[in-house]
Amino acid sequence: MRHICLLIKKVNDMKHDTKKVVKKSNINNSEVKKLVKTLNEKQKNYVQLGLKDAQNGEYLLTVFHLIPSKKLNVLQAAAEIAAESSTGTNFPVKTETAFSRELNALAYQVDLKKNLVWIAYPWRIFDRGGNVQNILTFLVGNVLGMKEVNGLKLLDVWFPSSMLEHYDGPSYTLEDMRKYLNVYGRPILGTIIKPKIGLTASEYAEVCYDFWVGGGDFVKNDEPQADQDFCRYEQMVKYVKEAMDKAVKKTGNKKVHSFNVSSPDFDTMIKRCEIIRNAGFEKGSYAFLIDGITAGWMAVQTLRRRYPEVFIHFHRAGHGGFTRPENPFGFSVLVLSKFARLAGASGIHTGTAGVGKMKGSPKEDITAANNILKLKSQGHFFQQIWGQIPAKDEDLMKLVNEDYANHVILDDDSWRGMKKCCPIISGGLNPTLLKPFIEVMGNVDFITTMGAGCHAHPGGTKQGATALVQACEAYMKKIDLQEYAKTHKELADAIKFFSKSKETEKAVNAEKN
Ligand code: CAP
Ligand code: MG
Ligand code: MG
């Protein structure tokens, strides 16, 4: 009981802190006061520093890193961004009404030292019916191209519970996949078939079979694999089904394949989904992969709404153009991941926190992973509660607490908790990097997919899969990897081979010390 009260207190304190931060909003700061005086008539309509209780449920809240152009100060630029990303344009227009002004976004806080601006959006400006692309068109649409800024990056967003209820959120989740595979207490172990492209349908299926009989759970198409003339879609699906049946029979374990359904148009996407659904797969044995950045949010939401009983796998190829830390324009991995959950992706790639080959810091990638996995989680600036949590409801607080430990998923929508979205961890990983990643992540509630990390194994795919399984076993049994490798050849070969990579060298040495 005491623990729950502490938790309730913590949640409320967090809220109070946010309020305090909003109140503080350094509007008393004389520098900010001077800036307010520089605002023109139009800009004044898009600034309300010290906005009363920004978390009152009316607003979607945002924090941007903003570098103004030479002509504007940060508050003027913030006002121009708030205008262009809500109701305004570059001049005040005669057609404004009292009502339209109520829909103005409001810059309500600035941090002049860090070039941060907080902007509140009356969330009723967004398209009804839970449309995620519409929000992004507002928040990171025209504004990324405006002359008024030399840098604009959306770092974090906060959705009020009243708004969350209008968005789908995930339907088929990692919990459902765990149940289907009967895999608990460890990551789902996966691969991406390599070479990325160029195998024929039967060669492709052979590699799937080798991974599955080597002990792997989950295989995905690589993100550009589609319906190429050397590997026709229907044939690939048919052969994968045969390979899966053979592997299930041989191993006695269920398997999953994630098919890329990204297509030139929605009709073709649905046709590809139907090819898979009519190929005889068991429900749960297939997922739909969508290149969410290049195929777009409408494709993600179409799949979520058409196929609530399928794992929707959001591959984020192209996200680097918006998220790389050195890019002053765009949005953070955290923001991308939060919107993927809102749109109903069952899982999204969230990066390897610097352990693998892709750019990304532990703070950035792990914050994103936690924000899509948990019912409540701390972002870079906001604490997001993905559901209505009446503090008095002790049962729910207990559930929040358990969910906090990732054991329970809220599926009783009377509590209006948005289901979890699962982090998919991939990119330059190999069996020796599984443990270092789990230690950074802090839990095993994710899917990991290793491409080269499996198929570059000196013994080939099957042994690469077995090495991954052995690395996971060593972790679960709390046995040192090198120790475990003494009696597990595939793992020993993997350590020897992958030690050429600096990440592996670092991981292996860390174990030794
Ligand atoms: C990984 C991968 C994934 C990236 C995506 C690739 O292959 O298939 O698409 O991991 O990156 O094509 O690189 P490897 P992220 O395992 O051979 O690296 O997960 O960061 O979005
Ligand atoms: Mg790939
Ligand atoms: Mg990988």
Coordinates of C-alpha atoms in Angstrom, one line a residue, residues 54-260:
A54 CA -0.5 24.0 -19.9
Q55 CA -1.2 20.4 -18.9
N56 CA -5.0 21.1 -18.5
G57 CA -5.8 18.7 -21.2
E58 CA -6.6 21.2 -23.9
Y59 CA -3.1 21.3 -25.5
L60 CA -0.6 19.0 -27.1
L61 CA 2.6 20.3 -25.7
T62 CA 5.9 20.4 -27.6
V63 CA 9.5 21.5 -26.9
F64 CA 11.7 22.6 -29.9
H65 CA 15.3 23.4 -30.1
L66 CA 15.2 26.7 -32.1
I67 CA 18.0 28.7 -33.6
P68 CA 16.5 32.0 -34.9
S69 CA 17.7 33.5 -38.2
K70 CA 19.9 36.6 -37.9
K71 CA 16.8 38.9 -38.4
L72 CA 14.8 37.6 -35.4
N73 CA 15.3 36.9 -31.7
V74 CA 14.3 33.6 -30.3
L75 CA 10.9 34.8 -29.1
Q76 CA 10.0 36.4 -32.4
A77 CA 11.0 33.2 -34.2
A78 CA 9.1 31.1 -31.7
A79 CA 6.0 33.2 -32.4
E80 CA 6.5 32.8 -36.2
I81 CA 6.8 29.0 -35.8
A82 CA 3.7 28.9 -33.6
A83 CA 1.8 30.9 -36.2
E84 CA 2.9 28.9 -39.2
S85 CA 2.4 25.5 -37.4
S86 CA -1.2 26.4 -36.4
T87 CA -3.5 29.1 -37.8
G88 CA -1.1 31.8 -39.2
T89 CA 1.1 32.9 -42.0
N90 CA 3.7 35.6 -42.6
F91 CA 1.2 38.5 -42.3
P92 CA -1.9 39.0 -40.1
V93 CA -4.9 38.4 -42.4
K94 CA -8.2 40.3 -42.4
T95 CA -10.1 37.0 -42.5
E96 CA -9.2 36.0 -38.9
T97 CA -12.1 35.6 -36.5
A98 CA -12.4 35.5 -32.7
F99 CA -12.9 31.7 -33.0
S100 CA -9.9 31.1 -35.3
R101 CA -7.7 33.0 -32.8
E102 CA -8.7 30.5 -30.1
L103 CA -6.9 27.9 -32.2
N104 CA -3.6 29.7 -32.2
A105 CA -0.6 27.7 -31.0
L106 CA 1.1 29.5 -28.1
A107 CA 4.8 29.8 -27.3
Y108 CA 4.5 29.5 -23.5
Q109 CA 8.0 29.1 -22.3
V110 CA 11.5 29.8 -23.4
D111 CA 15.0 28.8 -22.2
L112 CA 17.3 31.4 -23.6
K113 CA 20.4 29.6 -22.5
K114 CA 19.6 26.4 -24.3
N115 CA 17.6 27.9 -27.2
L116 CA 14.5 25.9 -26.2
V117 CA 10.9 26.9 -26.8
W118 CA 7.8 25.3 -25.5
I119 CA 4.7 25.6 -27.8
A120 CA 1.2 24.5 -26.8
Y121 CA -1.3 23.4 -29.6
P122 CA -5.0 23.3 -28.9
W123 CA -5.4 19.7 -30.0
R124 CA -8.8 20.2 -31.5
I125 CA -7.0 21.8 -34.5
F126 CA -6.0 18.3 -35.6
D127 CA -8.0 16.2 -38.1
R128 CA -10.7 14.2 -36.3
G129 CA -10.6 10.5 -36.3
G130 CA -7.1 9.9 -34.9
N131 CA -4.9 11.1 -37.9
V132 CA -1.2 11.1 -37.0
Q133 CA 0.1 12.5 -40.3
N134 CA -2.0 15.6 -39.9
I135 CA -0.3 16.4 -36.5
L136 CA 3.1 16.0 -38.1
T137 CA 2.1 18.2 -41.0
F138 CA 1.4 20.9 -38.5
L139 CA 4.3 20.4 -36.1
V140 CA 7.2 19.5 -38.5
G141 CA 5.7 20.5 -41.8
N142 CA 6.3 24.0 -43.4
V143 CA 8.1 25.2 -40.3
L144 CA 11.2 23.0 -41.1
G145 CA 11.6 25.1 -44.2
M146 CA 11.1 28.6 -42.9
K147 CA 13.7 31.3 -43.3
E148 CA 12.9 32.6 -39.8
V149 CA 14.9 29.8 -38.3
N150 CA 18.4 28.4 -38.8
G151 CA 17.6 25.4 -36.8
L152 CA 14.3 23.8 -35.6
K153 CA 14.2 20.3 -34.0
L154 CA 11.1 18.9 -32.2
L155 CA 12.7 17.2 -29.1
D156 CA 9.7 16.0 -27.2
V157 CA 5.9 16.0 -27.3
W158 CA 3.2 15.4 -24.6
F159 CA -0.3 14.1 -25.3
P160 CA -3.1 14.8 -22.8
S161 CA -5.1 11.7 -21.9
S162 CA -8.2 13.3 -23.4
M163 CA -6.4 13.5 -26.7
L164 CA -4.9 10.0 -26.5
E165 CA -8.4 8.5 -26.6
H166 CA -8.9 9.6 -30.2
Y167 CA -5.9 7.7 -31.5
D168 CA -5.7 4.0 -32.2
G169 CA -2.5 3.0 -30.4
P170 CA -1.2 -0.6 -30.9
S171 CA -3.6 -3.5 -31.2
Y172 CA -1.5 -6.7 -31.6
T173 CA 1.5 -6.3 -29.3
L174 CA 4.7 -8.0 -28.2
E175 CA 2.6 -9.7 -25.5
D176 CA 0.6 -11.4 -28.3
M177 CA 3.8 -12.4 -30.1
R178 CA 5.2 -13.8 -26.9
K179 CA 2.1 -15.8 -26.3
Y180 CA 2.2 -17.2 -29.9
L181 CA 5.9 -18.1 -29.7
N182 CA 5.7 -19.1 -26.0
V183 CA 8.8 -17.0 -25.4
Y184 CA 9.0 -15.2 -22.1
G185 CA 11.7 -13.6 -20.0
R186 CA 14.1 -13.0 -22.9
P187 CA 14.2 -10.8 -26.1
I188 CA 12.6 -12.2 -29.3
L189 CA 15.7 -13.3 -31.3
G190 CA 15.5 -12.3 -34.9
T191 CA 17.4 -11.7 -38.1
I192 CA 17.2 -9.8 -41.4
I193 CA 17.9 -11.9 -44.4
K194 CA 21.1 -10.8 -46.1
P195 CA 22.3 -9.9 -48.7
K196 CA 19.8 -7.1 -48.3
I197 CA 18.5 -7.9 -51.8
G198 CA 19.4 -10.3 -54.7
L199 CA 18.5 -13.7 -53.5
T200 CA 15.9 -15.6 -55.5
A201 CA 12.7 -16.6 -53.6
S202 CA 13.9 -20.1 -52.9
E203 CA 17.4 -19.0 -51.9
Y204 CA 15.7 -16.4 -49.6
A205 CA 13.5 -19.1 -48.0
E206 CA 16.5 -21.4 -47.5
V207 CA 18.2 -18.7 -45.4
C208 CA 15.0 -18.3 -43.3
Y209 CA 14.9 -22.1 -42.8
D210 CA 18.6 -22.1 -41.6
F211 CA 18.0 -19.3 -39.2
W212 CA 14.9 -20.9 -37.7
V213 CA 16.4 -24.4 -37.3
G214 CA 19.5 -22.7 -35.8
G215 CA 17.1 -21.6 -33.0
G216 CA 16.0 -18.1 -34.1
D217 CA 12.4 -17.0 -33.5
F218 CA 11.8 -14.1 -36.0
V219 CA 12.8 -13.3 -39.5
K220 CA 12.2 -10.0 -41.4
N221 CA 12.5 -8.9 -45.0
D222 CA 15.1 -6.2 -45.3
E223 CA 13.5 -2.8 -45.7
P224 CA 14.0 -2.5 -49.5
Q225 CA 12.8 -6.0 -50.3
A226 CA 9.5 -5.9 -52.2
D227 CA 8.4 -7.5 -55.5
Q228 CA 11.7 -7.5 -57.6
D229 CA 11.8 -9.4 -60.8
F230 CA 14.4 -11.9 -59.4
C231 CA 12.4 -12.6 -56.3
R232 CA 8.6 -12.3 -57.0
Y233 CA 6.5 -11.5 -54.0
E234 CA 4.0 -14.4 -54.3
Q235 CA 6.8 -16.9 -54.8
M236 CA 8.8 -15.5 -51.8
V237 CA 5.7 -15.8 -49.6
K238 CA 5.0 -19.3 -50.7
Y239 CA 8.5 -20.5 -50.2
V240 CA 8.8 -18.8 -46.8
K241 CA 5.6 -20.7 -45.7
E242 CA 7.1 -24.0 -46.8
A243 CA 10.4 -23.1 -45.0
M244 CA 8.5 -22.1 -41.9
D245 CA 6.4 -25.3 -41.9
K246 CA 9.6 -27.4 -42.2
A247 CA 11.4 -25.5 -39.4
V248 CA 8.4 -25.7 -37.0
K249 CA 8.2 -29.4 -37.6
K250 CA 11.9 -29.9 -37.1
T251 CA 12.2 -27.7 -34.0
G252 CA 8.8 -28.0 -32.5
N253 CA 8.8 -24.3 -31.9
K254 CA 6.6 -21.6 -33.5
K255 CA 8.3 -19.1 -35.8
V256 CA 7.4 -15.6 -37.1
H257 CA 8.2 -13.9 -40.4
S258 CA 7.7 -10.1 -40.9
F259 CA 6.9 -9.3 -44.6
N260 CA 7.6 -5.9 -46.0

